[in-house]
Short mmCIF file of C-alpha atoms and ligand atoms in Angstrom, two decimals:
data_model
loop_
_atom_site.label_atom_id
_atom_site.label_comp_id
_atom_site.label_asym_id
_atom_site.label_seq_id
_atom_site.Cartn_x
_atom_site.Cartn_y
_atom_site.Cartn_z
CA MET H 1 3.21 -83.36 77.34
CA ARG H 2 4.27 -80.27 79.19
CA ASP H 3 7.08 -80.54 81.68
CA PHE H 4 6.59 -79.03 85.12
CA THR H 5 9.05 -81.23 86.97
CA LYS H 6 11.36 -78.27 87.66
CA THR H 7 8.51 -75.97 88.64
CA LYS H 8 8.86 -75.00 92.27
CA ARG H 9 6.72 -71.97 93.01
CA ILE H 10 3.15 -71.88 91.71
CA VAL H 11 0.50 -69.21 91.98
CA ILE H 12 -3.05 -70.53 91.62
CA LYS H 13 -5.74 -68.00 90.84
CA ILE H 14 -9.28 -69.08 91.60
CA GLY H 15 -12.09 -67.05 90.05
CA THR H 16 -15.44 -66.20 91.61
CA ASN H 17 -17.37 -68.25 89.07
CA VAL H 18 -15.64 -71.50 89.92
CA LEU H 19 -15.59 -70.87 93.65
CA THR H 20 -19.14 -69.84 94.41
CA LYS H 21 -22.46 -71.61 94.10
CA ASN H 22 -25.92 -70.23 94.90
CA GLY H 23 -24.53 -67.05 96.45
CA GLY H 24 -22.09 -68.77 98.77
CA VAL H 25 -18.76 -70.53 98.64
CA ASP H 26 -18.95 -74.00 97.18
CA THR H 27 -17.50 -75.79 100.20
CA LYS H 28 -16.94 -79.02 98.28
CA TYR H 29 -14.99 -77.16 95.66
CA VAL H 30 -12.70 -75.55 98.23
CA GLN H 31 -12.17 -78.97 99.82
CA ASN H 32 -11.20 -80.28 96.42
CA ILE H 33 -8.68 -77.49 95.94
CA ALA H 34 -7.20 -78.17 99.39
CA ARG H 35 -6.82 -81.86 98.54
CA GLN H 36 -4.98 -81.11 95.31
CA ILE H 37 -2.74 -78.52 96.95
CA ASN H 38 -1.91 -80.98 99.72
CA ALA H 39 -0.73 -83.40 97.04
CA LEU H 40 1.50 -80.74 95.49
CA LEU H 41 2.95 -79.65 98.83
CA LYS H 42 3.98 -83.26 99.40
CA THR H 43 6.08 -83.06 96.24
CA LYS H 44 7.84 -79.97 97.69
CA LYS H 45 6.08 -77.42 95.52
CA GLN H 46 5.35 -74.01 97.00
CA ILE H 47 1.80 -72.77 96.53
CA VAL H 48 0.32 -69.30 96.70
CA ILE H 49 -3.41 -68.84 96.13
CA VAL H 50 -4.98 -65.71 94.72
CA THR H 51 -8.66 -65.97 95.41
CA SER H 52 -11.70 -64.01 94.31
CA GLY H 53 -15.13 -64.44 95.77
CA ALA H 54 -15.24 -61.96 98.65
CA ILE H 55 -17.76 -59.67 96.97
CA GLY H 56 -19.85 -62.59 95.75
CA MET H 57 -19.94 -64.10 99.23
CA GLY H 58 -20.81 -60.81 100.90
CA ALA H 59 -23.62 -60.24 98.41
CA GLY H 60 -24.87 -63.77 99.02
CA GLN H 61 -24.88 -63.29 102.77
CA LEU H 62 -26.90 -60.07 102.42
CA LYS H 63 -29.07 -61.60 99.70
CA ILE H 64 -28.38 -58.68 97.37
CA GLU H 65 -26.78 -60.63 94.53
CA ASN H 66 -28.31 -58.45 91.85
CA LYS H 67 -27.77 -55.14 93.58
CA THR H 68 -24.01 -54.88 93.76
CA LYS H 69 -23.44 -52.47 90.91
CA ASP H 70 -21.96 -49.48 92.76
CA THR H 71 -18.46 -49.47 94.18
CA LYS H 72 -19.43 -48.69 97.78
CA THR H 73 -21.80 -51.67 97.94
CA LYS H 74 -19.15 -53.90 96.37
CA GLN H 75 -16.62 -52.73 98.96
CA ALA H 76 -19.09 -53.38 101.76
CA CYS H 77 -19.76 -56.85 100.34
CA ALA H 78 -16.02 -57.54 100.17
CA ALA H 79 -15.68 -56.59 103.85
CA ILE H 80 -18.46 -59.03 104.73
CA GLY H 81 -17.39 -61.78 102.37
CA GLN H 82 -13.62 -61.86 102.87
CA PRO H 83 -13.65 -63.40 106.38
CA LEU H 84 -16.30 -65.89 105.27
CA LEU H 85 -14.13 -66.86 102.33
CA MET H 86 -11.06 -67.27 104.52
CA ALA H 87 -13.02 -69.39 106.99
CA GLU H 88 -13.81 -71.83 104.17
CA TYR H 89 -10.17 -72.11 103.12
CA LYS H 90 -9.05 -72.47 106.72
CA LYS H 91 -11.50 -75.29 107.32
CA ALA H 92 -10.62 -77.09 104.09
CA PHE H 93 -6.87 -76.92 104.71
CA ALA H 94 -7.19 -77.93 108.38
CA LYS H 95 -8.20 -81.41 107.20
CA TYR H 96 -4.64 -81.81 105.88
CA LYS H 97 -3.04 -79.94 108.80
CA ILE H 98 -2.09 -77.12 106.46
CA THR H 99 -2.11 -73.56 107.79
CA ALA H 100 -3.49 -70.85 105.54
CA ALA H 101 -2.62 -67.15 105.83
CA GLN H 102 -4.56 -64.16 104.59
CA VAL H 103 -2.72 -61.47 102.62
CA LEU H 104 -4.69 -58.48 101.32
CA LEU H 105 -3.13 -56.24 98.68
CA THR H 106 -3.68 -53.01 96.83
CA ALA H 107 -1.99 -51.74 93.69
CA GLU H 108 -0.08 -49.17 95.77
CA VAL H 109 1.50 -51.89 97.87
CA LEU H 110 2.99 -53.51 94.79
CA ASN H 111 3.93 -50.21 93.13
CA ASN H 112 5.84 -48.93 96.13
CA ARG H 113 9.24 -50.59 96.34
CA LYS H 114 9.39 -50.60 100.15
CA THR H 115 5.98 -52.16 100.74
CA TYR H 116 6.58 -54.56 97.89
CA LEU H 117 9.79 -55.77 99.52
CA ASN H 118 7.87 -56.22 102.80
CA LEU H 119 5.31 -58.28 100.95
CA LYS H 120 7.94 -60.39 99.24
CA GLY H 121 9.59 -60.97 102.61
CA VAL H 122 6.40 -62.13 104.28
CA ILE H 123 5.47 -64.46 101.43
CA GLU H 124 8.94 -66.01 101.46
CA THR H 125 8.64 -66.51 105.23
CA LEU H 126 5.16 -68.04 105.00
CA LEU H 127 6.33 -70.43 102.29
CA LYS H 128 9.36 -71.40 104.34
CA LEU H 129 7.01 -72.15 107.25
CA GLY H 130 4.98 -74.44 104.99
CA VAL H 131 1.98 -72.11 105.09
CA VAL H 132 -0.24 -71.41 102.08
CA PRO H 133 -0.64 -67.64 101.56
CA ILE H 134 -4.13 -66.76 100.33
CA ILE H 135 -4.17 -63.40 98.60
CA ASN H 136 -7.02 -61.14 97.55
CA GLU H 137 -7.28 -57.49 96.70
CA ASN H 138 -8.09 -55.33 99.71
CA ASP H 139 -11.24 -54.15 97.95
CA CYS H 140 -12.46 -51.98 100.85
CA VAL H 141 -9.54 -49.58 100.65
CA SER H 142 -8.56 -50.01 97.03
CA THR H 143 -8.50 -46.78 95.09
CA ASP H 144 -9.06 -48.58 91.83
CA GLU H 145 -12.66 -49.23 91.08
CA ILE H 146 -13.59 -52.85 91.37
CA GLY H 147 -14.61 -54.15 88.01
CA THR H 148 -12.97 -51.51 85.89
CA ALA H 149 -10.08 -53.81 85.10
CA VAL H 150 -8.09 -50.91 83.78
CA LYS H 151 -4.36 -50.43 83.52
CA THR H 152 -4.12 -48.23 86.61
CA GLY H 153 -4.59 -50.79 89.34
CA PHE H 154 -6.11 -54.18 89.83
CA GLY H 155 -9.86 -54.10 90.09
CA ASP H 156 -9.61 -57.68 88.90
CA ASN H 157 -7.72 -60.59 90.36
CA ASP H 158 -6.41 -61.76 86.99
CA LYS H 159 -3.93 -58.92 86.86
CA LEU H 160 -3.29 -59.12 90.59
CA SER H 161 -2.37 -62.81 90.33
CA ALA H 162 0.07 -62.15 87.48
CA LEU H 163 1.70 -59.28 89.36
CA VAL H 164 2.04 -61.46 92.43
CA ALA H 165 3.53 -64.26 90.32
CA SER H 166 5.98 -61.79 88.81
CA LYS H 167 6.94 -60.18 92.12
CA ILE H 168 7.58 -63.43 93.94
CA ASP H 169 9.36 -65.05 90.99
CA ALA H 170 6.84 -67.82 90.53
CA ASP H 171 7.58 -70.46 87.88
CA ALA H 172 3.95 -71.01 86.93
CA LEU H 173 0.61 -69.27 87.22
CA ILE H 174 -2.45 -71.49 87.01
CA MET H 175 -5.57 -69.52 86.30
CA LEU H 176 -8.70 -71.46 87.17
CA THR H 177 -11.79 -70.08 85.56
CA ASP H 178 -15.08 -71.09 83.97
CA ILE H 179 -13.66 -71.23 80.44
CA ASP H 180 -11.46 -74.12 79.43
CA GLY H 181 -8.86 -72.10 77.55
CA LEU H 182 -8.28 -69.45 74.93
CA TYR H 183 -10.16 -69.78 71.64
CA ASP H 184 -9.41 -68.32 68.23
CA LYS H 185 -12.87 -66.71 68.30
CA ASP H 186 -15.29 -65.96 71.11
CA PRO H 187 -16.75 -69.45 71.79
CA LYS H 188 -19.94 -67.94 73.19
CA LYS H 189 -20.67 -66.43 69.80
CA ASN H 190 -18.98 -68.84 67.37
CA LYS H 191 -19.80 -72.53 67.31
CA ASN H 192 -16.71 -73.36 65.26
CA ALA H 193 -14.28 -71.57 67.60
CA LYS H 194 -11.13 -73.60 68.16
CA LYS H 195 -9.14 -73.86 71.37
CA ILE H 196 -5.50 -72.75 71.21
CA PRO H 197 -3.39 -75.18 73.29
CA ALA H 198 -0.27 -73.01 73.42
CA VAL H 199 0.46 -69.33 72.88
CA TYR H 200 4.06 -68.36 72.18
CA GLU H 201 3.41 -64.74 71.40
CA ILE H 202 0.48 -62.55 72.38
CA THR H 203 -0.28 -60.97 69.04
CA LYS H 204 -2.68 -58.10 68.32
CA GLU H 205 -5.03 -60.66 66.79
CA ILE H 206 -5.16 -62.67 70.01
CA VAL H 207 -5.99 -59.52 71.95
CA LYS H 208 -8.67 -58.57 69.42
CA ASN H 209 -10.30 -61.99 69.49
CA ALA H 210 -10.21 -62.25 73.24
CA GLY H 211 -13.84 -61.17 73.70
CA GLY H 212 -15.53 -59.15 76.42
CA SER H 213 -15.57 -59.08 80.17
CA GLY H 214 -16.84 -61.51 82.77
CA SER H 215 -20.13 -61.89 84.52
CA ARG H 216 -21.81 -60.61 87.71
CA HIS H 217 -19.34 -60.61 90.61
CA ALA H 218 -16.39 -61.82 88.57
CA THR H 219 -14.80 -58.84 86.94
CA GLY H 220 -12.24 -60.16 84.51
CA GLY H 221 -13.00 -61.64 81.13
CA MET H 222 -10.58 -62.97 78.55
CA LYS H 223 -9.07 -59.50 78.10
CA THR H 224 -7.78 -59.32 81.65
CA LYS H 225 -6.46 -62.87 81.32
CA ILE H 226 -4.43 -61.86 78.29
CA GLU H 227 -3.13 -58.85 80.21
CA ALA H 228 -2.16 -61.22 82.99
CA ALA H 229 -0.41 -63.55 80.52
CA LYS H 230 1.68 -60.62 79.28
CA ILE H 231 2.79 -59.72 82.80
CA ALA H 232 3.62 -63.36 83.55
CA ALA H 233 5.50 -63.72 80.25
CA ASN H 234 7.77 -60.78 81.08
CA ALA H 235 8.59 -62.48 84.36
CA GLY H 236 9.58 -65.73 82.64
CA CYS H 237 6.53 -67.40 84.21
CA ARG H 238 4.33 -69.85 82.30
CA MET H 239 0.62 -69.20 82.64
CA ILE H 240 -1.97 -71.95 82.21
CA LEU H 241 -5.57 -70.98 81.70
CA ALA H 242 -7.89 -73.85 82.51
CA ASP H 243 -11.38 -74.93 83.50
CA GLY H 244 -11.34 -74.79 87.30
CA ARG H 245 -14.17 -77.34 87.52
CA LYS H 246 -12.31 -80.07 85.67
CA LYS H 247 -11.59 -83.00 87.96
CA ASP H 248 -8.13 -82.85 89.56
CA VAL H 249 -7.26 -80.00 87.22
CA ILE H 250 -4.27 -78.71 89.23
CA ILE H 251 -2.73 -82.14 89.67
CA LYS H 252 -3.25 -82.98 86.01
CA ILE H 253 -1.70 -79.70 84.83
CA MET H 254 1.34 -80.26 87.00
CA ALA H 255 1.63 -83.83 85.70
CA GLY H 256 2.03 -82.34 82.22
CA GLU H 257 -1.38 -83.08 80.73
CA ILE H 258 -2.38 -80.81 77.85
CA ILE H 259 -5.19 -78.95 79.56
CA GLY H 260 -6.47 -75.47 78.70
CA THR H 261 -4.08 -72.98 77.13
CA ILE H 262 -0.48 -72.45 78.12
CA PHE H 263 1.11 -69.04 77.57
CA MET H 264 4.86 -69.37 77.14
CA PRO H 265 7.20 -66.69 78.47
CA LYS H 266 9.11 -64.58 75.98
CA ARG H 267 11.78 -62.85 77.99
CA LYS H 268 12.66 -62.84 81.63
CA LEU H 269 13.23 -59.28 82.67
CA GLY H 270 15.20 -58.52 85.80
CA ASN H 271 13.38 -57.72 89.00
CA ARG H 272 13.87 -53.98 88.78
CA SER H 273 12.82 -53.86 85.10
CA ARG H 274 9.66 -55.78 85.97
CA TRP H 275 8.91 -53.39 88.78
CA ILE H 276 9.28 -50.48 86.34
CA LEU H 277 7.17 -52.17 83.68
CA ASN H 278 4.34 -53.09 86.05
CA SER H 279 4.21 -49.79 87.93
CA HIS H 280 1.45 -47.32 87.27
CA PRO H 281 3.10 -44.33 85.54
CA ALA H 282 2.90 -41.00 87.38
CA GLY H 283 3.19 -38.92 84.19
CA THR H 284 4.46 -38.86 80.62
CA ILE H 285 7.57 -37.43 79.02
CA LYS H 286 7.17 -36.84 75.30
CA LEU H 287 10.39 -37.44 73.38
CA ASP H 288 11.71 -36.19 70.07
CA ALA H 289 12.63 -38.66 67.31
CA GLY H 290 16.32 -38.65 68.24
CA ALA H 291 15.64 -39.52 71.86
CA ILE H 292 13.28 -42.35 70.87
CA LYS H 293 16.05 -43.82 68.72
CA ALA H 294 18.55 -43.38 71.53
CA ILE H 295 16.52 -45.25 74.13
CA GLU H 296 15.73 -48.02 71.63
CA ASN H 297 19.50 -48.38 71.19
CA LYS H 298 19.96 -48.67 74.96
CA LYS H 299 21.31 -45.16 75.45
CA SER H 300 20.49 -42.77 78.29
CA LEU H 301 17.70 -40.25 78.02
CA LEU H 302 19.11 -36.72 77.92
CA PRO H 303 17.23 -33.47 78.63
CA SER H 304 17.80 -32.36 75.02
CA GLY H 305 15.48 -35.13 73.79
CA ILE H 306 12.49 -34.03 75.87
CA ALA H 307 9.71 -32.43 73.86
CA ALA H 308 7.11 -32.04 76.65
CA VAL H 309 6.30 -33.15 80.20
CA GLU H 310 2.80 -34.17 81.30
CA GLY H 311 1.61 -34.74 84.87
CA THR H 312 3.14 -33.94 88.24
CA PHE H 313 5.70 -36.32 89.70
CA GLU H 314 8.75 -36.41 91.95
CA LYS H 315 12.23 -37.60 91.04
CA GLY H 316 12.42 -41.38 91.33
CA ALA H 317 8.90 -41.79 89.92
CA VAL H 318 8.05 -44.24 87.14
CA VAL H 319 6.83 -42.38 84.06
CA MET H 320 5.93 -43.18 80.46
CA LEU H 321 8.40 -42.18 77.76
CA GLY H 322 5.87 -41.43 75.04
CA ASP H 323 4.11 -44.74 74.44
CA LYS H 324 7.37 -46.61 73.85
CA ALA H 325 8.90 -47.16 77.27
CA LYS H 326 8.68 -46.69 80.99
CA ALA H 327 11.47 -45.24 83.10
CA VAL H 328 12.50 -44.16 86.55
CA VAL H 329 13.56 -40.53 86.25
CA ASN H 330 16.29 -38.58 88.04
CA PHE H 331 14.24 -35.35 88.08
CA GLY H 332 10.75 -34.30 89.09
CA SER H 333 8.23 -32.93 86.59
CA ALA H 334 8.82 -29.26 87.49
CA GLU H 335 12.57 -29.69 87.00
CA LEU H 336 12.09 -31.57 83.75
CA LYS H 337 9.96 -28.77 82.36
CA LYS H 338 12.91 -26.42 82.93
CA LEU H 339 15.34 -28.90 81.38
CA ALA H 340 13.27 -29.84 78.31
CA GLY H 341 15.27 -29.36 75.12
CA LYS H 342 18.38 -28.16 77.00
CA HIS H 343 21.91 -29.53 76.82
CA SER H 344 23.09 -31.65 79.79
CA ARG H 345 25.78 -29.11 80.67
CA GLU H 346 23.04 -26.59 81.48
CA ILE H 347 21.66 -28.77 84.31
CA GLU H 348 23.95 -27.22 86.89
CA LYS H 349 23.07 -23.67 85.82
CA LEU H 350 19.33 -24.42 85.89
CA LEU H 351 19.03 -26.66 88.95
CA GLY H 352 22.21 -26.18 90.95
CA LYS H 353 25.20 -28.42 91.71
CA GLY H 354 25.32 -32.14 92.42
CA ARG H 355 22.55 -33.29 90.09
CA LYS H 356 22.63 -36.29 87.75
CA ASP H 357 23.60 -35.48 84.16
CA VAL H 358 21.01 -37.72 82.46
CA VAL H 359 17.24 -37.98 82.88
CA ALA H 360 17.35 -41.78 82.97
CA THR H 361 20.07 -44.35 82.44
CA PRO H 362 19.51 -47.43 80.23
CA GLU H 363 19.09 -49.57 83.38
CA ASP H 364 16.21 -47.33 84.40
CA ILE H 365 14.41 -47.62 81.04
CA VAL H 366 12.24 -50.55 79.94
CA ILE H 367 10.93 -50.71 76.40
CA ILE H 368 7.32 -51.89 76.19
CA ASN H 369 6.72 -54.47 73.51
N1 LIG W 1 -11.49 -59.03 94.71
C1 LIG W 1 -12.75 -59.44 94.21
C2 LIG W 1 -13.45 -60.39 95.21
O1 LIG W 1 -12.80 -61.01 96.01
C3 LIG W 1 -12.69 -60.19 92.91
C4 LIG W 1 -12.19 -59.47 91.72
C5 LIG W 1 -12.26 -60.42 90.51
O2 LIG W 1 -13.29 -61.03 90.27
O3 LIG W 1 -11.28 -60.55 89.81
O4 LIG W 1 -14.62 -60.57 95.18
#
């Protein structure tokens, strides 16, 4: 058995494939979700939904299910489908007198500390009011291409749901999808693939065996789910990957039944470290061997350890330190180019008085592992 008795805040991610049927929302399915969430709310759990399905619904409404390959059409479909999707949730929750709220996000909103704090504030308030926030990516204005599922932004709701779980300090992330867990081999290709009930460490092998991407309107495959599990793990949040069509799946998971695959958290990083780790880097600072050792030993990064600076960024930006770490830097890229390889005492001569004497302090550096 798994124990979720102490779990208070849960993010539930619902994928397009489980939510839609014949080009529209599966109303019965949404009703089912609302019923299960009502049961959890009664036990004083806090629920946040991250839903997909806007593009699929928009395409269904326009009857262009097979013609949504380009980004502009996908964005148009999202604009059409999102209100339809919300209407379904609203209706389903109304049966239990639960109010639902729509929250649309982009990667920038979560990357920027001010807008992220606004978001955190509004979610806390909604939860306090007993409302269920329903989150989706704001696909129409998103700068990250839908379906690319790359490291830069979302483009897929798997990563979005994990970032949300991390940002709002959720205790669990339930990812409802059309696969019933993680397998040791791609189950679509290997008949003897075995399901892995629990993952304690996301090894290179797990990533390699994860298989390809999803289908039609759903963008994420197992790869993006593993990415999501990593983000959740760094936030101390357990992630459960499960078949969203299984009867009473949410209730059963919360009751401790061994369903799907659970990804156990490894370390709980502080809020600021998580923000650094999950931010899209604005550039890269290449370090010499001595500086790499220093940051691994929790020392500050000094200008003398900088070998090269790539990209254009302002002071306070999050940048990569080689491929080893991410950091918030005290200098912009133009300044760092002047400082590269120099001793700290030369900072004043090169940039004027009143500047910090290190490029980044240990608190501003997060090692990626
Ligand atoms: N935001 C997209 C939608 O609502 C879904 C992206 C995904 O499938 O992960 O249609």
